[in-house]
Short mmCIF file of C-alpha atoms and ligand atoms in Angstrom, two decimals:
data_model
loop_
_atom_site.label_atom_id
_atom_site.label_comp_id
_atom_site.label_asym_id
_atom_site.label_seq_id
_atom_site.Cartn_x
_atom_site.Cartn_y
_atom_site.Cartn_z
CA MET A 1 169.09 79.37 70.08
CA THR A 2 165.39 80.13 70.04
CA ARG A 3 163.12 77.48 68.60
CA PHE A 4 161.73 78.12 65.15
CA ASP A 5 158.16 79.39 65.26
CA PRO A 6 156.08 78.24 62.25
CA SER A 7 152.96 80.20 63.17
CA GLU A 8 151.20 82.77 60.98
CA ASN A 9 151.58 85.26 63.79
CA HIS A 10 155.33 84.95 63.66
CA ALA A 11 155.25 85.73 59.92
CA ARG A 12 153.24 88.87 60.69
CA THR A 13 155.74 89.89 63.38
CA LEU A 14 158.60 89.49 60.91
CA ASP A 15 156.78 91.80 58.48
CA GLU A 16 156.15 94.38 61.20
CA ASN A 17 159.86 94.47 61.96
CA ASP A 18 160.91 94.72 58.31
CA GLU A 19 162.57 98.07 57.73
CA ILE A 20 162.26 98.03 53.97
CA ALA A 21 158.70 96.69 53.85
CA HIS A 22 157.40 100.00 52.44
CA LEU A 23 159.16 99.39 49.11
CA ARG A 24 156.68 96.64 48.35
CA ASP A 25 154.02 99.32 47.75
CA GLU A 26 156.03 100.58 44.78
CA PHE A 27 155.50 97.38 42.78
CA TYR A 28 152.64 96.12 40.67
CA LEU A 29 151.58 93.03 42.56
CA THR A 30 148.61 90.98 41.44
CA GLU A 31 145.82 90.60 43.99
CA GLY A 32 145.60 87.01 45.13
CA GLU A 33 148.95 86.02 43.68
CA ILE A 34 152.22 85.22 45.46
CA TYR A 35 155.03 85.97 43.04
CA LEU A 36 158.14 83.92 43.80
CA ASP A 37 159.79 84.07 40.39
CA GLY A 38 161.70 87.34 40.67
CA ASN A 39 164.95 85.54 39.87
CA SER A 40 163.62 84.80 36.38
CA LEU A 41 161.74 88.04 35.76
CA GLY A 42 161.48 90.76 38.38
CA LEU A 43 158.23 92.70 38.72
CA LEU A 44 157.43 96.14 37.37
CA SER A 45 157.71 99.03 39.81
CA ARG A 46 155.92 102.34 39.42
CA ARG A 47 159.29 104.04 39.22
CA ALA A 48 160.54 101.87 36.37
CA GLU A 49 157.28 102.52 34.56
CA LYS A 50 157.69 106.24 35.12
CA THR A 51 161.21 106.45 33.70
CA LEU A 52 160.24 104.33 30.70
CA LEU A 53 157.32 106.65 29.96
CA ALA A 54 159.55 109.68 30.50
CA VAL A 55 161.99 108.42 27.88
CA LEU A 56 159.12 107.83 25.45
CA GLU A 57 158.02 111.39 26.15
CA ASP A 58 161.50 112.66 25.30
CA TRP A 59 161.33 110.84 22.00
CA LYS A 60 157.93 112.39 21.34
CA ARG A 61 159.21 115.83 22.19
CA PHE A 62 162.77 115.90 20.91
CA GLY A 63 162.97 113.35 18.07
CA ILE A 64 166.66 112.93 17.22
CA GLY A 65 167.44 115.66 19.77
CA GLY A 66 166.70 113.15 22.54
CA TRP A 67 170.26 111.85 22.19
CA THR A 68 171.58 115.01 23.79
CA ASN A 69 168.60 116.91 25.20
CA GLY A 70 166.23 116.53 28.11
CA GLU A 71 166.87 115.32 31.61
CA ARG A 72 168.32 111.99 30.56
CA PRO A 73 170.11 112.30 27.22
CA TRP A 74 170.23 108.87 25.56
CA PHE A 75 173.86 109.32 24.46
CA TYR A 76 175.03 109.05 28.09
CA LEU A 77 172.38 106.66 29.41
CA SER A 78 174.49 103.48 29.40
CA GLU A 79 177.28 105.20 31.33
CA ARG A 80 174.80 106.87 33.71
CA LEU A 81 173.25 103.47 34.49
CA GLY A 82 176.76 102.04 34.90
CA GLU A 83 177.36 104.61 37.61
CA MET A 84 174.10 103.70 39.32
CA THR A 85 174.93 99.97 39.16
CA ALA A 86 178.53 100.32 40.37
CA PRO A 87 177.66 100.26 44.10
CA LEU A 88 175.79 96.99 43.58
CA VAL A 89 178.91 95.25 42.29
CA GLY A 90 181.49 97.15 44.34
CA ALA A 91 183.19 98.95 41.48
CA SER A 92 184.05 102.50 40.50
CA PRO A 93 181.49 104.20 38.29
CA ASP A 94 183.67 103.99 35.18
CA GLU A 95 184.20 100.23 35.59
CA VAL A 96 180.55 99.49 34.85
CA VAL A 97 178.28 100.06 31.87
CA ALA A 98 174.73 98.99 31.00
CA THR A 99 174.79 97.33 27.61
CA GLY A 100 173.97 94.31 25.50
CA SER A 101 172.66 91.08 26.96
CA THR A 102 174.37 88.63 29.25
CA THR A 103 175.15 86.32 26.35
CA VAL A 104 176.50 89.12 24.13
CA ASN A 105 178.58 90.45 27.01
CA ILE A 106 180.08 87.01 27.60
CA HIS A 107 181.04 86.96 23.93
CA GLN A 108 182.47 90.44 24.17
CA LEU A 109 184.56 89.78 27.27
CA ALA A 110 185.64 86.26 26.34
CA SER A 111 186.79 87.54 22.97
CA THR A 112 188.67 90.31 24.76
CA PHE A 113 190.27 88.33 27.58
CA PHE A 114 190.77 84.88 26.09
CA ARG A 115 194.29 84.97 24.67
CA PRO A 116 195.40 81.36 24.22
CA GLU A 117 199.16 81.14 24.19
CA GLY A 118 201.55 78.20 24.16
CA LYS A 119 200.29 75.61 26.59
CA ARG A 120 197.51 77.84 27.95
CA THR A 121 194.63 77.14 25.60
CA LYS A 122 191.72 76.28 27.86
CA ILE A 123 188.69 78.05 29.24
CA LEU A 124 187.42 76.82 32.60
CA ALA A 125 183.71 76.77 33.47
CA THR A 126 181.50 74.41 35.51
CA GLU A 127 179.27 71.51 34.61
CA LEU A 128 176.39 73.26 36.40
CA ASP A 129 176.59 76.44 34.30
CA PHE A 130 173.60 78.07 32.68
CA PRO A 131 173.61 76.70 29.08
CA THR A 132 174.12 79.99 27.25
CA ASP A 133 177.44 80.55 29.07
CA ILE A 134 178.68 77.21 27.78
CA HIS A 135 177.38 77.86 24.24
CA ALA A 136 179.11 81.24 24.14
CA LEU A 137 182.42 79.96 25.52
CA GLY A 138 182.33 76.97 23.18
CA SER A 139 181.86 79.16 20.13
CA GLN A 140 184.64 81.48 21.28
CA LEU A 141 186.94 78.47 21.28
CA SER A 142 185.69 77.30 17.86
CA LEU A 143 186.37 80.76 16.41
CA ARG A 144 190.01 80.21 17.31
CA ASN A 145 190.08 76.72 15.87
CA LEU A 146 190.13 75.14 19.31
CA ASP A 147 187.81 72.16 19.81
CA PRO A 148 185.50 72.88 22.78
CA SER A 149 185.35 69.18 23.70
CA GLU A 150 189.06 69.44 24.45
CA HIS A 151 189.56 73.06 25.46
CA LEU A 152 186.42 73.86 27.46
CA ALA A 153 187.13 72.36 30.87
CA LYS A 154 184.22 72.01 33.27
CA ILE A 155 184.61 71.79 37.03
CA LYS A 156 182.65 68.77 38.21
CA SER A 157 180.03 68.84 40.91
CA ARG A 158 180.19 66.19 43.63
CA ASP A 159 176.48 66.28 44.44
CA GLY A 160 174.87 67.59 41.25
CA ARG A 161 173.92 70.81 43.08
CA THR A 162 177.00 72.66 44.17
CA ILE A 163 180.60 73.30 43.13
CA SER A 164 183.30 72.99 45.77
CA GLU A 165 185.80 75.87 45.77
CA ASP A 166 188.56 73.32 46.43
CA ASP A 167 187.62 71.45 43.26
CA ALA A 168 187.46 74.73 41.33
CA ILE A 169 190.95 75.68 42.50
CA ALA A 170 192.32 72.22 41.72
CA ALA A 171 191.01 72.69 38.16
CA MET A 172 193.01 75.90 37.71
CA THR A 173 195.85 74.08 35.99
CA ASP A 174 198.63 75.61 33.89
CA ASP A 175 196.80 74.94 30.61
CA VAL A 176 193.94 77.30 31.60
CA ALA A 177 193.97 80.80 30.08
CA LEU A 178 190.58 82.09 31.22
CA ILE A 179 187.96 81.26 33.84
CA LEU A 180 184.27 82.18 33.81
CA LEU A 181 182.23 81.13 36.83
CA PRO A 182 178.75 81.89 38.08
CA THR A 183 178.52 83.92 41.27
CA VAL A 184 175.30 82.14 42.24
CA LEU A 185 174.40 78.83 40.60
CA TYR A 186 171.07 79.22 38.86
CA ARG A 187 169.60 75.92 39.95
CA SER A 188 170.68 75.33 43.57
CA GLY A 189 171.27 78.95 44.55
CA GLN A 190 174.80 78.25 45.87
CA LEU A 191 176.91 81.41 46.21
CA LEU A 192 180.58 80.83 45.40
CA ASP A 193 183.44 82.41 47.33
CA ILE A 194 184.35 84.98 44.68
CA GLU A 195 187.22 86.52 46.60
CA ARG A 196 188.94 83.21 47.26
CA LEU A 197 188.51 81.98 43.69
CA THR A 198 189.83 85.25 42.25
CA LYS A 199 192.90 85.12 44.47
CA ALA A 200 193.58 81.51 43.54
CA ALA A 201 193.22 82.26 39.81
CA HIS A 202 195.59 85.21 40.00
CA GLU A 203 198.19 83.23 41.94
CA ARG A 204 198.19 80.92 38.92
CA ASN A 205 198.32 83.78 36.39
CA ILE A 206 194.82 83.09 35.09
CA LEU A 207 192.27 85.79 34.29
CA ILE A 208 188.89 85.28 35.96
CA GLY A 209 185.41 86.66 35.29
CA PHE A 210 182.00 86.01 36.82
CA ASP A 211 178.46 85.70 35.56
CA ALA A 212 176.48 87.54 38.22
CA ALA A 213 173.04 87.11 36.61
CA HIS A 214 171.65 85.45 39.72
CA SER A 215 173.36 87.59 42.32
CA ILE A 216 173.13 91.18 41.08
CA GLY A 217 170.49 93.02 43.11
CA SER A 218 170.29 90.28 45.68
CA VAL A 219 173.88 89.83 46.92
CA PRO A 220 176.40 92.67 47.35
CA HIS A 221 179.74 92.26 45.57
CA ARG A 222 183.18 93.81 45.94
CA PHE A 223 184.58 93.12 42.51
CA SER A 224 187.19 95.91 42.46
CA GLU A 225 188.51 95.16 45.93
CA TRP A 226 188.72 91.45 45.14
CA GLY A 227 190.46 92.20 41.85
CA VAL A 228 187.91 90.34 39.69
CA ASP A 229 188.94 90.90 36.07
CA PHE A 230 185.47 91.18 34.56
CA ALA A 231 181.81 90.32 35.13
CA VAL A 232 178.49 90.26 33.31
CA TRP A 233 174.85 90.13 34.47
CA CYS A 234 171.31 90.63 33.24
CA SER A 235 168.94 93.27 34.50
CA TYR A 236 165.57 91.58 34.19
CA LYS A 237 165.98 89.29 37.22
CA HIS A 238 166.63 90.88 40.64
CA LEU A 239 167.18 94.33 39.09
CA ASN A 240 163.56 94.47 37.87
CA GLY A 241 164.47 96.17 34.57
CA GLY A 242 161.81 94.38 32.54
CA PRO A 243 161.85 91.58 29.93
CA GLY A 244 164.99 91.85 27.82
CA ALA A 245 166.28 94.87 29.76
CA ALA A 246 169.78 95.94 28.76
CA ALA A 247 172.35 93.89 30.66
CA GLY A 248 175.52 95.08 32.35
CA LEU A 249 179.22 94.47 32.43
CA TYR A 250 182.13 95.29 34.70
CA VAL A 251 185.76 95.52 33.63
CA ASN A 252 188.48 96.10 36.20
CA ARG A 253 190.26 99.38 35.50
CA LYS A 254 193.62 97.61 35.10
CA HIS A 255 192.19 96.33 31.78
CA PHE A 256 190.89 99.65 30.42
CA ARG A 257 193.63 99.70 27.79
CA LYS A 258 192.77 96.29 26.36
CA PRO A 259 191.25 96.50 22.89
CA PRO A 260 187.71 95.09 22.88
CA GLY A 261 187.38 91.72 21.14
CA LEU A 262 184.22 92.96 19.44
CA ALA A 263 184.75 96.64 18.71
CA GLY A 264 182.01 99.04 17.64
CA TRP A 265 181.51 102.78 17.48
CA PHE A 266 179.66 103.04 20.82
CA GLY A 267 182.88 101.88 22.49
CA SER A 268 184.51 105.12 21.37
CA GLU A 269 185.55 107.93 23.63
CA LYS A 270 182.38 110.02 23.89
CA GLY A 271 183.93 113.22 22.63
CA ARG A 272 185.35 111.57 19.53
CA GLN A 273 182.60 109.15 18.47
CA PHE A 274 181.06 111.66 16.08
CA ASP A 275 184.39 112.48 14.45
CA MET A 276 183.34 109.51 12.31
CA ALA A 277 186.99 108.48 11.95
CA HIS A 278 187.91 104.98 10.86
CA GLU A 279 190.52 104.72 13.63
CA PHE A 280 188.94 103.40 16.79
CA ALA A 281 189.45 105.85 19.68
CA SER A 282 188.54 103.54 22.51
CA ALA A 283 186.91 104.96 25.65
CA ALA A 284 189.16 104.72 28.71
CA SER A 285 186.47 102.98 30.74
CA ALA A 286 184.22 99.92 30.73
CA GLY A 287 182.25 101.90 28.14
CA ALA A 288 184.84 100.72 25.58
CA PHE A 289 183.16 97.32 25.59
CA GLN A 290 179.86 98.56 24.22
CA ILE A 291 179.27 97.68 20.61
CA GLY A 292 176.51 99.55 18.79
CA THR A 293 173.62 101.94 19.45
CA PRO A 294 172.06 101.17 22.85
CA ASN A 295 168.50 99.85 23.16
CA VAL A 296 167.27 103.00 24.83
CA MET A 297 163.79 101.68 25.60
CA SER A 298 165.22 98.70 27.43
CA LEU A 299 167.62 100.90 29.40
CA ALA A 300 164.94 103.36 30.49
CA PRO A 301 163.14 101.30 33.19
CA LEU A 302 166.46 100.74 34.94
CA LEU A 303 166.69 104.43 35.79
CA GLY A 304 163.71 104.01 38.07
CA SER A 305 164.37 100.53 39.36
CA LEU A 306 168.01 101.21 40.31
CA GLU A 307 166.92 104.23 42.32
CA MET A 308 165.19 101.85 44.70
CA PHE A 309 168.44 100.02 45.36
CA GLU A 310 170.18 103.33 46.02
CA GLU A 311 167.51 104.17 48.57
CA ALA A 312 167.32 100.81 50.32
CA GLY A 313 171.07 100.13 50.19
CA MET A 314 172.41 96.81 49.01
CA GLU A 315 173.31 95.69 52.56
CA ALA A 316 169.71 96.07 53.73
CA VAL A 317 168.47 94.22 50.64
CA ARG A 318 170.87 91.35 51.30
CA GLU A 319 169.97 91.20 54.98
CA LYS A 320 166.27 90.85 54.24
CA SER A 321 166.92 88.44 51.37
CA LEU A 322 168.88 86.15 53.68
CA ARG A 323 166.14 86.34 56.29
CA LEU A 324 163.47 85.52 53.71
CA THR A 325 165.33 82.55 52.24
CA GLY A 326 166.34 81.39 55.72
CA TYR A 327 162.71 81.61 56.84
CA LEU A 328 161.55 79.69 53.78
CA MET A 329 164.10 76.94 54.37
CA GLU A 330 163.16 76.64 58.02
CA LEU A 331 159.46 76.52 57.19
CA ALA A 332 160.16 73.86 54.55
CA GLY A 333 162.09 71.88 57.15
CA SER A 334 159.33 72.13 59.73
CA GLU A 335 156.23 71.82 57.51
CA LEU A 336 157.27 69.80 54.47
CA SER A 337 159.63 67.21 55.87
CA SER A 338 158.40 63.65 55.21
CA MET A 339 156.75 64.89 52.00
CA GLY A 340 159.66 63.94 49.78
CA PHE A 341 161.34 67.36 49.55
CA PHE A 342 165.05 67.97 49.74
CA VAL A 343 166.38 71.50 50.20
CA GLY A 344 169.14 71.74 47.58
CA THR A 345 170.34 75.22 48.62
CA PRO A 346 173.23 75.56 51.06
CA GLY A 347 172.05 76.39 54.58
CA GLU A 348 174.91 78.76 55.46
CA GLY A 349 174.06 82.36 54.63
CA GLU A 350 177.47 83.11 53.10
CA ARG A 351 177.01 80.22 50.66
CA ARG A 352 173.55 81.07 49.40
CA GLY A 353 172.13 83.61 46.95
CA GLY A 354 168.58 84.89 46.72
CA HIS A 355 166.52 81.82 45.87
CA VAL A 356 165.74 78.42 47.32
CA ALA A 357 165.68 75.10 45.46
CA LEU A 358 163.18 72.56 46.73
CA GLU A 359 163.91 69.26 45.05
CA HIS A 360 161.15 66.72 44.53
CA GLU A 361 160.64 63.98 41.96
CA GLU A 362 157.23 65.42 41.14
CA ALA A 363 158.60 68.98 40.85
CA ALA A 364 157.11 69.75 37.42
CA ARG A 365 153.56 68.82 38.47
CA ILE A 366 153.93 70.47 41.86
CA CYS A 367 154.78 73.74 40.10
CA GLU A 368 151.62 73.45 38.01
CA ALA A 369 149.52 72.90 41.12
CA LEU A 370 151.17 75.91 42.80
CA LYS A 371 150.36 78.13 39.80
CA GLU A 372 146.77 76.93 39.85
CA ARG A 373 146.58 78.20 43.43
CA GLY A 374 148.15 81.57 42.71
CA VAL A 375 151.73 80.86 43.70
CA VAL A 376 154.27 81.60 40.95
CA PRO A 377 157.40 79.43 41.24
CA ASP A 378 159.55 78.16 38.45
CA PHE A 379 160.53 74.69 37.52
CA ARG A 380 164.07 73.76 36.61
CA ALA A 381 164.41 70.30 35.13
CA PRO A 382 164.66 67.65 36.22
CA ASN A 383 163.43 68.06 39.80
CA VAL A 384 163.67 71.61 41.17
CA VAL A 385 160.89 73.88 42.41
CA ARG A 386 162.69 77.21 42.50
CA LEU A 387 161.31 79.85 44.86
CA ALA A 388 162.67 83.38 45.10
CA PRO A 389 161.27 85.55 47.86
CA VAL A 390 162.52 88.99 46.78
CA ALA A 391 163.60 91.52 49.40
CA LEU A 392 162.05 94.53 47.65
CA TYR A 393 158.57 93.09 47.28
CA THR A 394 157.97 89.74 48.99
CA SER A 395 156.53 89.65 52.50
CA TYR A 396 157.18 87.01 55.16
CA LEU A 397 153.46 86.34 55.25
CA GLU A 398 153.56 85.47 51.55
CA VAL A 399 156.36 82.99 52.20
CA TRP A 400 154.34 81.49 55.03
CA GLU A 401 151.22 81.32 52.85
CA ALA A 402 153.12 79.72 49.94
CA VAL A 403 154.41 76.96 52.21
CA ARG A 404 150.91 76.43 53.60
CA ILE A 405 149.56 76.07 50.06
CA LEU A 406 152.39 73.73 49.12
CA LYS A 407 151.70 71.59 52.16
CA GLY A 408 148.05 71.37 51.13
CA ILE A 409 148.99 70.33 47.60
CA MET A 410 151.19 67.54 48.93
CA ALA A 411 148.71 66.32 51.52
CA GLY A 412 145.91 66.05 48.95
CA LYS A 413 148.23 64.93 46.10
CA ALA A 414 146.67 67.76 44.07
CA TYR A 415 149.58 67.62 41.62
CA GLU A 416 148.50 64.25 40.26
CA LYS A 417 146.02 65.74 37.83
CA PHE A 418 148.88 67.43 35.92
CA GLU A 419 151.38 65.75 33.65
CA ASN A 420 154.93 65.58 34.90
CA THR A 421 156.36 67.55 31.98
CA ARG A 422 157.56 71.08 31.52
CA GLY A 423 156.14 74.00 29.56
CA VAL A 424 158.04 76.15 27.04
CA THR A 425 159.67 78.55 29.47
CA ALA A 426 159.77 76.55 32.66
C1 LIG B 1 169.55 84.43 33.12
C2 LIG B 1 170.92 84.02 32.79
C3 LIG B 1 171.46 84.22 31.51
C4 LIG B 1 170.61 84.78 30.41
O1 LIG B 1 171.34 85.34 29.37
P1 LIG B 1 170.60 86.27 28.32
O2 LIG B 1 171.65 86.68 27.39
O3 LIG B 1 169.95 87.38 29.05
O4 LIG B 1 169.55 85.44 27.65
C5 LIG B 1 172.77 83.85 31.29
N1 LIG B 1 173.52 83.30 32.26
C6 LIG B 1 173.04 83.09 33.52
C7 LIG B 1 173.90 82.51 34.58
C8 LIG B 1 171.73 83.44 33.82
O5 LIG B 1 171.23 83.23 35.03
#
């Protein structure tokens, strides 16, 4: 093993050897700012801007005709984007569609796949889940007159950061009808073993889905091969689709015949939607799980941003992402030890997603001091400084510089002038 080199020169060497470094030039980066919050909101690329403006242009030019005319007819946009997203989740093109929001898609797929029967009346999640997942699952139970405090089981964490796969499997008892788990935990960045968990669920006759909001665009997936039943994700984080961009969902083709829990006319077979019949002619694809008219303007930027993933290839993106997070963790170990930080993200590459959690009791104030110095992190209560170096646009030198700035803040206690509280969004 070579010794870790914390020098600025080493960071520059890593950038010189970065084969996808050129993609950074496609993004709108702010001079003097180091953006490490791409796992909350990815940055705008010139290509995403271009496709958004092109769709506006089609509206200008075609009016209602834009649904079927032009280079990118809106009527087929959700399916087209599903095809473009499929390689990122390891699915066939017709198993994926761009639609809704993560929360709406959880409602859609939980209402489709949760079929309590006899003794099997529970939904299994984790106690470290993103809140909206829990709210949605809880209300799905309530709608069926099942009390969430009894029927929403949550896998416990042993350390408050991670979920052990063994514990998850032990919780797959014979009263569980449906499982929804995160692929990557939003706070610690732990990546779960999706293949193993899916296999274990199926051995116990339980359907299993994943919320891939924090892994899509940063970690490759093989949902079809692993037999995952369904998945959801949002497109404004690592996919760089813009604030409120249309989300995505995956449904394994073995479930194409299942009637959607929340049906709507955009789930119809394309050729029959405008028959305007009252009988629902469901599409024989993941498209069946769309509900109403798509938000065309929030789909449009994805046409451009997904192109960049096609070009780079998800494997190359993951490789650089792992190097970036690994580099950040090593720098934190070498430069910030003895300053009260604890790295909450698993060290093993196969157990970590695309961001790093630095825990510190002064985390909220440290984030304020970082922002004051041009580093954009985010704070996750109670004690996490979350940093996401993003493969498509973050350089190694920026990671190096961010750690240097952080070290300076800690050495001079520059955070003390801020209050240790959080703002509205972080
Ligand atoms: C970001 C995120 C969401 C957000 O859901 P929206 O419907 O887009 O507000 C949900 N779940 C997880 C795990 C997330 O990381």
